[in-house]
XYZ file of C-alpha atoms in Angstrom:
486
model
C -0.096 0.041 -0.221
C 2.968 2.173 0.831
C 4.420 1.700 -2.572
C 1.244 2.200 -4.139
C 0.532 5.852 -2.675
C 4.004 6.496 -3.563
C 3.703 5.416 -7.000
C 0.401 7.627 -7.428
C 2.065 10.427 -5.579
C 4.939 10.317 -7.698
C 3.027 10.092 -11.065
C 1.082 13.020 -9.988
C 4.304 14.968 -9.423
C 5.954 14.086 -12.321
C 2.956 15.320 -14.504
C 2.751 18.675 -12.761
C 6.222 19.695 -11.866
C 7.370 19.808 -15.533
C 4.316 21.732 -16.609
C 4.772 24.445 -13.817
C 8.733 24.536 -14.412
C 8.090 25.012 -18.353
C 5.901 28.288 -17.109
C 8.869 29.445 -14.889
C 11.575 28.610 -17.397
C 9.763 28.836 -20.753
C 12.819 30.128 -22.442
C 15.309 27.460 -21.321
C 12.679 24.594 -20.946
C 13.788 21.528 -22.723
C 12.559 17.952 -23.587
C 16.014 16.645 -22.628
C 15.475 18.389 -19.130
C 11.856 16.969 -18.550
C 13.270 13.675 -19.617
C 16.094 13.985 -16.933
C 13.722 14.941 -14.291
C 11.295 12.269 -14.857
C 13.894 9.562 -14.649
C 15.779 11.152 -11.717
C 12.321 11.303 -9.734
C 11.484 7.902 -10.670
C 15.034 6.525 -9.435
C 14.809 8.166 -6.299
C 10.997 7.125 -5.706
C 11.997 3.410 -6.850
C 15.248 3.436 -4.269
C 13.439 5.452 -1.356
C 10.023 3.679 -1.141
C 9.291 1.095 -4.013
C 12.095 -1.461 -3.305
C 12.159 -1.137 0.313
C 8.716 -1.927 0.367
C 9.413 -5.775 -0.506
C 11.247 -6.008 2.629
C 14.521 -7.060 3.941
C 16.614 -9.487 2.012
C 13.738 -9.195 -0.713
C 15.592 -6.759 -3.138
C 17.573 -4.669 -1.066
C 19.958 -6.332 1.367
C 19.655 -5.545 5.064
C 22.938 -4.003 5.454
C 21.944 -1.456 2.394
C 18.630 -0.820 4.104
C 20.462 -0.379 7.630
C 23.771 1.235 6.994
C 23.227 2.415 3.101
C 25.206 0.868 0.041
C 29.169 0.868 0.830
C 28.366 1.625 4.342
C 27.419 5.394 3.334
C 24.627 6.150 5.863
C 23.543 9.200 4.351
C 22.478 7.071 1.222
C 19.912 4.917 3.584
C 16.511 4.426 1.621
C 14.613 5.805 4.380
C 17.132 8.491 5.661
C 18.336 10.022 2.144
C 20.873 13.111 2.997
C 20.332 12.100 6.830
C 16.699 13.108 6.497
C 15.377 10.589 9.131
C 12.026 12.378 10.610
C 9.380 12.160 8.039
C 7.023 9.191 6.843
C 8.485 7.021 4.306
C 5.838 8.062 1.719
C 6.419 11.862 2.505
C 10.381 11.188 2.663
C 10.185 9.691 -0.908
C 7.872 12.098 -2.364
C 10.085 15.115 -1.162
C 13.373 13.796 -2.301
C 11.436 12.427 -5.708
C 10.144 15.977 -6.216
C 13.475 17.877 -5.220
C 15.785 16.029 -7.435
C 13.050 15.819 -10.217
C 13.077 19.864 -10.079
C 17.057 19.842 -9.605
C 17.656 17.812 -12.647
C 14.742 19.302 -14.815
C 16.162 23.006 -14.288
C 19.733 21.910 -14.487
C 19.661 19.999 -17.528
C 17.378 22.443 -19.275
C 19.748 25.454 -18.458
C 22.693 23.398 -20.090
C 20.806 22.744 -23.323
C 19.318 24.486 -26.139
C 15.550 24.681 -26.567
C 14.359 24.287 -30.324
C 12.207 26.646 -32.021
C 8.989 24.658 -31.141
C 9.738 24.184 -27.417
C 10.201 27.954 -27.287
C 6.634 28.540 -28.893
C 5.182 26.048 -26.699
C 6.780 27.856 -23.703
C 5.439 31.218 -24.825
C 1.974 29.694 -25.323
C 1.770 28.342 -21.864
C 3.126 31.421 -20.258
C 1.114 33.648 -22.284
C -2.050 31.327 -22.423
C -4.648 34.171 -21.888
C -3.063 36.294 -24.812
C -3.398 33.479 -27.133
C -6.819 32.098 -26.263
C -9.485 31.806 -28.805
C -12.305 34.248 -28.795
C -15.541 32.515 -28.372
C -17.376 35.351 -30.273
C -15.209 35.573 -33.376
C -14.035 38.783 -34.952
C -16.848 40.711 -33.783
C -15.956 43.506 -30.760
C -12.685 44.302 -31.646
C -11.031 47.720 -30.129
C -9.208 48.651 -33.467
C -10.775 51.225 -35.730
C -11.538 50.682 -39.204
C -9.073 53.648 -40.215
C -6.103 51.320 -39.060
C -7.789 48.289 -40.908
C -7.728 50.160 -44.064
C -4.276 51.564 -43.655
C -2.985 47.907 -43.208
C -5.107 46.816 -46.341
C -3.679 49.743 -48.602
C -0.261 48.433 -47.814
C -0.801 44.696 -48.731
C -3.490 44.972 -51.703
C -3.263 48.561 -52.796
C -4.857 51.465 -52.417
C -7.544 50.962 -54.968
C -8.626 47.841 -54.453
C -8.609 48.449 -50.463
C -10.730 51.536 -50.869
C -12.790 49.836 -53.118
C -13.508 46.554 -50.863
C -14.140 49.389 -47.751
C -16.529 51.288 -49.674
C -18.714 48.196 -50.808
C -18.593 46.875 -47.387
C -19.570 50.185 -45.895
C -22.492 50.895 -48.256
C -23.976 47.139 -47.498
C -23.851 48.056 -43.987
C -25.678 51.723 -44.946
C -22.950 53.940 -44.149
C -21.259 56.428 -46.489
C -17.530 56.914 -47.139
C -14.819 53.758 -46.713
C -15.222 53.061 -42.946
C -17.515 49.931 -42.273
C -18.237 48.944 -38.948
C -15.641 46.128 -38.123
C -18.282 43.578 -37.974
C -17.575 39.425 -37.978
C -19.027 39.395 -41.813
C -16.847 42.464 -42.620
C -13.589 41.278 -41.049
C -14.187 37.723 -42.540
C -14.422 39.265 -45.865
C -11.260 41.547 -45.402
C -9.261 38.104 -44.202
C -10.238 36.130 -47.346
C -9.051 39.229 -49.367
C -5.818 39.749 -47.811
C -5.302 36.178 -47.802
C -4.799 36.008 -51.441
C -1.783 38.013 -50.997
C 0.007 37.030 -47.969
C -1.347 33.780 -47.286
C -4.572 32.944 -44.918
C -2.781 32.464 -41.739
C -0.918 35.487 -41.974
C -4.018 37.286 -42.863
C -5.798 36.069 -39.833
C -2.762 37.161 -37.515
C -2.389 40.518 -38.858
C -6.058 41.243 -38.466
C -6.319 39.783 -35.122
C -3.002 42.229 -33.854
C -4.480 44.942 -35.356
C -7.858 44.627 -33.532
C -6.058 44.056 -30.041
C -7.433 40.683 -29.956
C -3.913 38.284 -30.459
C -5.501 34.756 -31.205
C -2.552 33.534 -32.423
C -1.797 29.940 -31.558
C 1.389 27.946 -32.117
C -0.479 26.261 -35.262
C -1.004 29.759 -36.570
C 2.737 30.560 -36.261
C 3.697 27.226 -37.838
C 1.460 28.057 -40.812
C 2.612 31.353 -41.213
C 6.154 29.944 -41.263
C 4.940 27.549 -43.834
C 3.509 30.341 -45.886
C 6.433 32.100 -45.903
C 8.430 29.347 -46.931
C 6.064 28.539 -49.983
C 6.438 32.335 -51.023
C 9.960 32.121 -50.696
C 10.116 28.989 -53.084
C 7.697 30.896 -55.289
C 9.983 33.919 -55.430
C 13.132 31.816 -56.043
C 10.943 29.832 -58.892
C 9.993 33.178 -60.419
C 13.687 34.720 -60.195
C 14.477 31.322 -62.259
C 12.090 32.096 -64.642
C 13.045 35.232 -64.839
C 16.640 34.465 -65.815
C 15.643 32.006 -68.041
C 13.393 34.559 -70.032
C 15.972 37.214 -69.726
C 18.717 34.530 -71.402
C 16.050 33.639 -73.825
C 15.450 37.587 -74.882
C 19.173 37.809 -75.221
C 19.685 34.651 -77.293
C 16.598 36.261 -79.478
C 18.458 39.334 -79.989
C 21.603 37.705 -80.781
C 19.944 35.374 -83.299
C 17.944 38.825 -84.722
C 21.286 40.390 -85.026
C 22.807 37.578 -86.636
C 19.900 37.134 -89.034
C 19.999 40.751 -89.677
C 23.386 40.774 -90.681
C 23.101 37.593 -92.965
C 20.194 39.660 -94.652
C 22.557 42.406 -95.304
C 25.096 39.944 -96.317
C 22.849 38.180 -98.622
C 21.622 41.349 -100.184
C 25.236 42.354 -100.743
C 25.865 38.869 -102.455
C 23.026 39.512 -104.782
C 24.357 42.591 -105.805
C 27.781 41.296 -106.020
C 26.994 38.199 -107.843
C 25.016 40.245 -110.353
C 28.109 42.149 -110.820
C 30.492 39.130 -111.074
C 28.405 37.584 -113.338
C 27.711 40.795 -115.507
C 31.418 41.908 -115.652
C 32.657 38.480 -117.594
C 29.641 38.202 -119.375
C 30.277 41.935 -120.889
C 33.894 41.525 -121.446
C 33.094 38.205 -123.214
C 30.368 39.648 -125.601
C 32.376 42.692 -126.196
C 35.655 41.401 -127.060
C 33.960 38.516 -129.311
C 31.897 41.610 -131.125
C 35.211 42.879 -131.932
C 36.915 39.773 -133.295
C 33.730 39.222 -134.943
C 33.139 42.574 -136.645
C 36.906 43.689 -137.189
C 38.423 41.437 -139.730
C 42.007 43.816 -140.199
C 43.067 42.818 -136.426
C 46.557 42.187 -135.875
C 47.402 38.710 -134.814
C 48.902 40.089 -131.543
C 45.597 41.763 -130.572
C 43.565 38.909 -131.821
C 45.594 36.653 -129.162
C 45.085 39.139 -126.566
C 41.640 39.610 -127.149
C 40.796 35.875 -127.404
C 42.945 35.183 -123.972
C 40.824 38.180 -122.237
C 37.691 36.306 -123.345
C 39.064 32.887 -121.984
C 39.934 34.252 -118.711
C 36.677 36.027 -118.230
C 34.945 32.542 -118.975
C 37.320 30.741 -116.639
C 36.120 33.335 -113.972
C 32.440 32.660 -114.818
C 33.152 29.271 -114.707
C 34.549 28.959 -111.158
C 32.174 30.844 -109.812
C 29.339 28.836 -111.058
C 31.306 25.861 -109.676
C 31.544 27.331 -106.460
C 27.615 27.927 -105.980
C 26.751 24.520 -107.484
C 29.576 22.597 -105.285
C 28.279 24.546 -102.082
C 24.734 23.469 -102.880
C 25.655 19.853 -103.481
C 27.564 20.049 -100.349
C 24.714 21.017 -98.067
C 22.156 18.774 -99.765
C 24.407 15.915 -98.800
C 24.723 14.568 -102.393
C 28.017 14.613 -102.570
C 30.024 11.144 -101.546
C 33.416 11.571 -99.889
C 36.025 8.967 -100.588
C 37.269 8.849 -97.165
C 40.667 6.952 -96.877
C 44.072 7.142 -94.959
C 45.374 10.174 -96.217
C 49.213 11.341 -95.335
C 48.688 14.658 -93.920
C 52.380 15.820 -95.137
C 51.590 14.776 -98.696
C 48.327 16.670 -98.693
C 49.835 19.904 -97.345
C 52.631 19.587 -99.910
C 50.042 19.548 -102.716
C 48.062 22.472 -101.421
C 51.246 24.756 -101.029
C 52.192 23.997 -104.560
C 48.899 24.581 -106.124
C 48.248 27.570 -103.996
C 51.209 29.360 -105.890
C 52.700 30.856 -102.695
C 56.033 29.570 -103.727
C 56.461 31.862 -106.301
C 55.346 34.880 -104.232
C 58.337 36.017 -102.657
C 56.390 38.861 -100.583
C 54.664 36.041 -98.686
C 56.128 33.024 -96.595
C 54.812 29.941 -95.082
C 56.731 28.403 -92.038
C 55.907 24.624 -91.265
C 57.580 21.556 -89.652
C 57.095 18.612 -92.291
C 58.303 16.460 -89.607
C 55.245 17.336 -87.089
C 53.254 16.531 -90.262
C 53.855 12.702 -90.337
C 50.504 11.561 -89.663
C 47.784 9.706 -91.313
C 43.940 11.110 -91.387
C 40.985 9.733 -92.434
C 39.625 12.382 -95.128
C 39.051 12.594 -98.883
C 42.276 13.536 -100.298
C 41.268 15.839 -103.083
C 38.708 17.715 -100.685
C 41.157 18.102 -97.859
C 43.595 19.767 -100.244
C 40.981 21.962 -101.435
C 40.169 23.027 -97.978
C 43.937 23.593 -97.307
C 44.354 25.831 -100.436
C 41.488 27.934 -99.394
C 42.927 28.686 -96.166
C 46.573 29.390 -97.526
C 45.208 31.454 -100.218
C 42.840 33.632 -97.730
C 46.016 34.166 -95.712
C 47.924 35.083 -99.080
C 44.909 37.641 -99.958
C 43.996 39.370 -96.562
C 47.090 38.998 -94.506
C 47.796 42.812 -93.651
C 51.443 42.407 -91.916
C 54.139 44.215 -92.980
C 55.938 41.017 -93.907
C 52.994 38.514 -94.637
C 53.818 35.222 -93.115
C 51.545 32.011 -92.514
C 52.248 29.501 -89.849
C 51.217 26.224 -89.934
C 51.243 24.084 -86.624
C 49.917 20.572 -86.177
C 49.093 18.710 -82.907
C 47.679 15.657 -81.839
C 44.567 15.618 -79.354
C 42.559 12.755 -78.198
C 42.991 10.877 -81.137
C 42.519 13.767 -83.599
C 44.979 15.599 -85.571
C 44.458 19.536 -85.390
C 46.070 21.756 -88.129
C 46.456 25.383 -87.262
C 46.722 28.227 -89.714
C 47.943 31.328 -88.275
C 48.774 34.654 -90.078
C 50.323 37.636 -88.434
C 47.746 39.965 -89.895
C 44.958 41.865 -88.172
C 42.661 38.728 -87.683
C 38.803 38.785 -87.722
C 36.791 41.555 -85.673
C 35.154 39.579 -82.577
C 31.625 40.741 -83.881
C 32.528 38.721 -87.198
C 33.879 35.845 -86.101
C 30.500 33.871 -86.106
C 29.704 34.738 -89.596
C 32.518 34.167 -91.472
C 31.814 30.617 -92.251
C 28.331 31.640 -93.587
C 27.358 31.804 -97.115
C 28.364 34.953 -98.862
C 30.405 36.455 -96.210
C 33.144 38.458 -96.865
C 34.984 41.147 -94.650
C 36.437 42.813 -97.584
C 35.491 44.112 -100.819
C 35.093 40.923 -103.392
C 36.125 42.969 -106.379
C 39.711 43.526 -104.841
C 40.378 39.886 -103.292
C 38.172 38.152 -105.849
C 35.377 35.598 -104.976
C 32.288 35.964 -103.964
C 32.303 35.072 -100.077
C 31.571 31.008 -100.744
C 35.146 29.603 -99.580
C 35.154 29.168 -96.100
C 31.418 28.016 -96.477
C 32.371 25.252 -98.810
C 35.290 24.291 -96.326
C 32.778 24.019 -93.439
C 30.575 21.632 -95.686
C 33.392 19.581 -96.802
C 34.970 19.161 -92.954
C 31.402 18.191 -91.928
C 30.973 15.607 -94.665
C 34.469 14.108 -93.954
C 33.651 13.677 -89.748
C 35.915 16.701 -89.120
C 35.523 20.607 -88.279
C 36.868 23.786 -88.862
C 36.820 27.158 -86.573
C 38.214 30.212 -85.954
C 40.361 30.345 -83.099
C 40.558 34.032 -81.340
C 43.244 35.676 -79.501
C 46.238 34.591 -81.973
C 47.264 37.779 -82.881
C 46.142 37.211 -86.526
C 43.322 35.316 -88.136
C 43.673 31.699 -87.242
C 41.853 28.828 -88.249
C 42.014 25.241 -86.886
C 41.340 22.130 -89.074
C 40.265 19.121 -86.947
C 40.599 15.553 -88.663
C 40.163 12.179 -87.306
C 43.512 10.305 -86.950
C 43.686 6.956 -88.961
C 43.863 3.653 -87.030
C 41.626 5.245 -84.019
């Protein structure tokens, strides 16, 4: 019976005491502290009352009951810390409560409470301030002016004034200040919830009205709404950044299309000139040969040579157009075989005529060109000739020079053509491989701006690539080829 009474007493104390201390130490009360107090109280109760109730020699030895463990007298179950006067039940309940309290306070002060524990402590201490009003919203002390001011900041002046005017009109009042009735405040709460969330709107109206009916659940709901708003804001920022990038890309694409359109117009003008000029020369000199029978043999030969050269020029232009069209349509079949890079380079340099031009020099290391590549030999030579000829035509260096360097990277052979001129302007580097693209007057340099476009298509059909290398000082192009045997 003593054990039962003690158990009931201990359980009651263990349930009430942490709640009381939670109110006294709400800023520091923690679950570890409550657990430590309960365990301590239970241990003291079991040692001082429950276990001795079974009698001597049942659980605790007579020596422990009489002299304490290890002979320490002040640890005797019925005389803890030398307290011998009270009844055993009172004695056990006293020390259980005391040590329960001591453990609870000590552990709570030494540990950090979680945010939820702080909110629970605040709710316990200020229970009256957070109690729900049985009468709903009606009867608030705040005036309609404060509600109107708050609403204008949240939903805007026009919407807030319209809402308040309509509600005042329903109440039979003029102006913008309706009575803060329950129906009006519920309508206002729903309106504000669309902007700040339901929980936040409820808490704001309650605070403004002087009836802070905010519970821990309301605070957690407000935190959830805030997290959702931040997530939506982050998503909107990401969408905004994506739209900005898309808009920038569209602007760049539009600028490129505009430049291409201008180049196409220039090409049409140039191509008509390129076609008309040789045709006019051929027509004029053929009429001279036809109508003037007394021409000297030297004049006849000179006129015939002019007609031949103009015909060749016209044929070359038409061949370029037809070749580019065939490459773009994929109707040209490449004869891809194992090709000696050095032999292809030798053929290109010889065919380009740079060896006869003393004002232009080519620097290369044939030993570095000792590689076999997968390519169409004739087409590869055509690409090399075009790049060498372009360097010869457009290099603006005082002593024009073209450097050819070869390197092997990840199973591919890269051939770089770098001259010592001014190079290609940054804004034009993405356009030089387009059809009809020229950076100089074609009538001075010759051609119609199709050379690099043809090179790009040839390399794509051979499984290679051609690209412009910025930052090399002069104009720099890289031809990338597949290495044979890879």
